[in-house]
Short mmCIF file of N, CA, C and O in Angstrom, two decimals:
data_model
loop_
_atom_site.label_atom_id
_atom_site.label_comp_id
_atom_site.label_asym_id
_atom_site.label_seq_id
_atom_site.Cartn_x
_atom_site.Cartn_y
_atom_site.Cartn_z
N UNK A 1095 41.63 79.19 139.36
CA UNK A 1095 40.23 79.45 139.08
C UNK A 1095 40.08 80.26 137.79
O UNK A 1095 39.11 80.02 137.07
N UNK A 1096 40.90 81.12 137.46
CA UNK A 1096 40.51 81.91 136.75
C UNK A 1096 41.41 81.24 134.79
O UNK A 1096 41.14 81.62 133.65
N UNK A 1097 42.37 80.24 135.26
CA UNK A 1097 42.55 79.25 133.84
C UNK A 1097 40.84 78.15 133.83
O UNK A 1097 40.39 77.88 132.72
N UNK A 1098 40.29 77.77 134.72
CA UNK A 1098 39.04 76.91 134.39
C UNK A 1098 37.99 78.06 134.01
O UNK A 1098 37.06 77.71 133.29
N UNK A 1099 38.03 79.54 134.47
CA UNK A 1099 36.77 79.92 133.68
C UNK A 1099 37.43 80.46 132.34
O UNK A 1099 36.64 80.76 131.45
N UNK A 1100 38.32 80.56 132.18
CA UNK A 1100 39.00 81.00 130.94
C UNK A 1100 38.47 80.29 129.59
O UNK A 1100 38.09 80.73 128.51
N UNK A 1101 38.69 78.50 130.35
CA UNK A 1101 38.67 77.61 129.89
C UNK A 1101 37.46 77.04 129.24
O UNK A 1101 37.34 76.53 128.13
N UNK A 1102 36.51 77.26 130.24
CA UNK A 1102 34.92 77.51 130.21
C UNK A 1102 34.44 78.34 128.87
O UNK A 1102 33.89 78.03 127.82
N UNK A 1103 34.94 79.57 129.46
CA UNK A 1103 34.33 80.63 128.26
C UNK A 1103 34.75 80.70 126.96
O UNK A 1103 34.11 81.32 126.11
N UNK A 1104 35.81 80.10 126.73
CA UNK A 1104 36.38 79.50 125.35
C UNK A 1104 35.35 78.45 124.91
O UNK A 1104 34.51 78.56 124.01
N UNK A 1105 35.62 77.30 125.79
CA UNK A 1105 34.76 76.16 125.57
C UNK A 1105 33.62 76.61 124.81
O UNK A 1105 33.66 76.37 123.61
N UNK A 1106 32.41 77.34 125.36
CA UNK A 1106 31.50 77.51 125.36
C UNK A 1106 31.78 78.43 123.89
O UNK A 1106 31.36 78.07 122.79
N UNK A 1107 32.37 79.37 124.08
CA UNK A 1107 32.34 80.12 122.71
C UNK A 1107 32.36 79.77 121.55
O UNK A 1107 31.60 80.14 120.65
N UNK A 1108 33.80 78.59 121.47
CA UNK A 1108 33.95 77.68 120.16
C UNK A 1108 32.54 76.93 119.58
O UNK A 1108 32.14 76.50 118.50
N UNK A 1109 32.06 77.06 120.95
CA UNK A 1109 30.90 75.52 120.61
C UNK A 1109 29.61 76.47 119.96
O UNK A 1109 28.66 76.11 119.27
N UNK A 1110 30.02 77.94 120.54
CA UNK A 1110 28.68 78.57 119.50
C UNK A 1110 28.73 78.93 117.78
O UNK A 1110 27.91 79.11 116.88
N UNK A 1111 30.28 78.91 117.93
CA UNK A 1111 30.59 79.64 116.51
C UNK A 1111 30.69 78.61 115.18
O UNK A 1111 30.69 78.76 113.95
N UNK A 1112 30.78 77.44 116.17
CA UNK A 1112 30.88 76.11 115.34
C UNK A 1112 29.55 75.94 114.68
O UNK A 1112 29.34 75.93 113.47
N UNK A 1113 28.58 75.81 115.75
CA UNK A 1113 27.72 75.90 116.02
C UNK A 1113 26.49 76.62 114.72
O UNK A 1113 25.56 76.20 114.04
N UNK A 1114 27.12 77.77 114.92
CA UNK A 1114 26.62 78.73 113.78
C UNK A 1114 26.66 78.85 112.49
O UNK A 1114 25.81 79.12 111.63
N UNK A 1115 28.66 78.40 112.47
CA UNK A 1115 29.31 77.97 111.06
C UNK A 1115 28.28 76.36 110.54
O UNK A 1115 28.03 76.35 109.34
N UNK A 1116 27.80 75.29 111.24
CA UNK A 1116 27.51 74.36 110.83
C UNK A 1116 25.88 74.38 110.56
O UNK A 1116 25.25 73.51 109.96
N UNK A 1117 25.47 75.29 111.01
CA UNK A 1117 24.07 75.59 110.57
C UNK A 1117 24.12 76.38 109.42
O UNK A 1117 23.06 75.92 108.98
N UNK A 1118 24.39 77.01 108.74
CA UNK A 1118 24.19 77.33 107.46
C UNK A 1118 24.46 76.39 106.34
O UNK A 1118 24.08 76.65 105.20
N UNK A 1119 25.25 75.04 106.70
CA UNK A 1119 25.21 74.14 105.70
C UNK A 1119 24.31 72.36 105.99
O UNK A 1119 24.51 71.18 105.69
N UNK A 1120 23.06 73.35 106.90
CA UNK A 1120 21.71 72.39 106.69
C UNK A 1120 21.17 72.69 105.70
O UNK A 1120 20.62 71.64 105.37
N UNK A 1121 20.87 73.59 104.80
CA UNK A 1121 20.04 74.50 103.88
C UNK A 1121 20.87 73.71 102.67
O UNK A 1121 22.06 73.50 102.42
N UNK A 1122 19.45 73.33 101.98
CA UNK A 1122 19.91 72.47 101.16
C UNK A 1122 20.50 73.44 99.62
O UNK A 1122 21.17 72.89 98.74
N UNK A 1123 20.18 74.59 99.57
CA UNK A 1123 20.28 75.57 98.34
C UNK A 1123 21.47 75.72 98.65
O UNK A 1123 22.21 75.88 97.68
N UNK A 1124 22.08 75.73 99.91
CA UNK A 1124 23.68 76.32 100.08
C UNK A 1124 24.46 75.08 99.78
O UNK A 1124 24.10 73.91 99.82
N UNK A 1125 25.56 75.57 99.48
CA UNK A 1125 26.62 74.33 99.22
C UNK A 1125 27.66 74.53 99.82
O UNK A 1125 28.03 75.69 100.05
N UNK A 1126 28.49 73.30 100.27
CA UNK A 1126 29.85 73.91 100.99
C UNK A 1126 30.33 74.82 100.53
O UNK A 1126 30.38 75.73 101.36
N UNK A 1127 30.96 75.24 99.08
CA UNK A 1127 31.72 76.11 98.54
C UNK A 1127 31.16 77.28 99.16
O UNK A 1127 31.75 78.20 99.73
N UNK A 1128 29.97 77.10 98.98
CA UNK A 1128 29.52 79.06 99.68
C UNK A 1128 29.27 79.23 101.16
O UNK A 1128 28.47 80.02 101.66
N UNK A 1129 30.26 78.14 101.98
CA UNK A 1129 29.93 78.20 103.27
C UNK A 1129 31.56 78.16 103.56
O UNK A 1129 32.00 78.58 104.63
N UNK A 1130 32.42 77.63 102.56
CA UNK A 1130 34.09 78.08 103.30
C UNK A 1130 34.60 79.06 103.46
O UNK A 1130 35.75 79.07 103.89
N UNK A 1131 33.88 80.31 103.14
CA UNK A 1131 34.53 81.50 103.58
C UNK A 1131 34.15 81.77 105.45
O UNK A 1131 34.69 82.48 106.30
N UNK A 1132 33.02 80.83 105.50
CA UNK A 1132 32.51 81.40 106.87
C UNK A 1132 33.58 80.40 107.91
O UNK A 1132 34.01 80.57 109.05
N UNK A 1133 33.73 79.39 106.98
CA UNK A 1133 34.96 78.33 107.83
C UNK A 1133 36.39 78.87 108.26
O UNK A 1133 37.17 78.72 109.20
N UNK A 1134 36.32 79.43 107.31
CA UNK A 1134 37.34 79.74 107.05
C UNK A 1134 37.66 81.00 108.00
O UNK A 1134 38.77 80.95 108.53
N UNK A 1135 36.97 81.98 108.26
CA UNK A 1135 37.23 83.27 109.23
C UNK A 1135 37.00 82.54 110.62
O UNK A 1135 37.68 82.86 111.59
N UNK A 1136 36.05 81.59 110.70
CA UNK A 1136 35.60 81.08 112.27
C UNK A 1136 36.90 80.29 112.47
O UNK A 1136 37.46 80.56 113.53
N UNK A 1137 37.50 79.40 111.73
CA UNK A 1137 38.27 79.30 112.23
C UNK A 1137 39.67 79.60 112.49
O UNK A 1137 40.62 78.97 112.94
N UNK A 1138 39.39 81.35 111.84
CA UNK A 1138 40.86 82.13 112.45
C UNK A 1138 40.62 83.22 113.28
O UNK A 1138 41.51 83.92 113.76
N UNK A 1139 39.14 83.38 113.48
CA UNK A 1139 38.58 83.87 114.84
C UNK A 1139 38.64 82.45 116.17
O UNK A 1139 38.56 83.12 117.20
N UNK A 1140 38.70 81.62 116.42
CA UNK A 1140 38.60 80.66 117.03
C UNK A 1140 40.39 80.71 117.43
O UNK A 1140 40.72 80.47 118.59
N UNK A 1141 41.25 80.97 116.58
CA UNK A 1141 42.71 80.35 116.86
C UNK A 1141 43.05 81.78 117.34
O UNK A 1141 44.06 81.85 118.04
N UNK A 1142 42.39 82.96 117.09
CA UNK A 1142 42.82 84.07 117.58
C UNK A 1142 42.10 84.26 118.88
O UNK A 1142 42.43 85.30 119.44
N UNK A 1143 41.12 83.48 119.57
CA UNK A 1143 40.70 83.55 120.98
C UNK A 1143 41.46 82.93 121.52
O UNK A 1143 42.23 83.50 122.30
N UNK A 1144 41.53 81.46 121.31
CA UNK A 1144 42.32 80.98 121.99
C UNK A 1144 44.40 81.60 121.98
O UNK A 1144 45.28 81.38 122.81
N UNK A 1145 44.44 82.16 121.03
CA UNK A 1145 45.98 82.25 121.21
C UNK A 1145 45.97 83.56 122.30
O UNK A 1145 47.00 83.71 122.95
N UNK A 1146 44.80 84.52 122.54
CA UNK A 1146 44.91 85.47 123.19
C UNK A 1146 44.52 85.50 124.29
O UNK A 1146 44.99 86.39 124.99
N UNK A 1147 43.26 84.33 125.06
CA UNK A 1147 43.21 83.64 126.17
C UNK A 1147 44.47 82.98 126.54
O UNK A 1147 44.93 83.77 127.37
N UNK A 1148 45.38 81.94 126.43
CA UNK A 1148 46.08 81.50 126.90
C UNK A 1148 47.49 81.19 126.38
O UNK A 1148 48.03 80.18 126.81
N UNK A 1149 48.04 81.87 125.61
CA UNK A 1149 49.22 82.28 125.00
C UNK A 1149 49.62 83.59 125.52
O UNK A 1149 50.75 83.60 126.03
N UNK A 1150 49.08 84.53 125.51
CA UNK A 1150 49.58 85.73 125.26
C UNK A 1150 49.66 86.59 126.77
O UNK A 1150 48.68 87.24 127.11
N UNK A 1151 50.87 86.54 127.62
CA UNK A 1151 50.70 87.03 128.77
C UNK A 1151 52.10 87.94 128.76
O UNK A 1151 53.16 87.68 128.19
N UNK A 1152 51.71 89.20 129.65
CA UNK A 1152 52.44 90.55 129.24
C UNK A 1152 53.22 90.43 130.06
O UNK A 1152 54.10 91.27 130.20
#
């Protein structure tokens, strides 16, 4: 039970941050270039949830 809500709350998290990262490059004044830094941290905040949800056991 507690790997499916793990699993869940990851799920759900990725899907906001993505989420967030991909809304700032609706705006037509922004351009990718000034949106890969935000790619770029989300997705080493994203590999650092998941490696510490289900990798990392003491």
């Amino acid at each position: 039970m507690q790997k499916l809500t793990t699993f869940l709350g990851s799920l759900f998290a990725i899907a906001f941050l993505v989420g967030l990262a991909a809304t700032l490059t609706r705006s037509s004044m922004i351009s990718f270039f000034d949106v890969l830094p935000v790619y770029i941290l989300m997705g080493i905040a994203i590999a650092m949830m998941i490696y510490e949800a289900f990798f990392e056991k003491k």
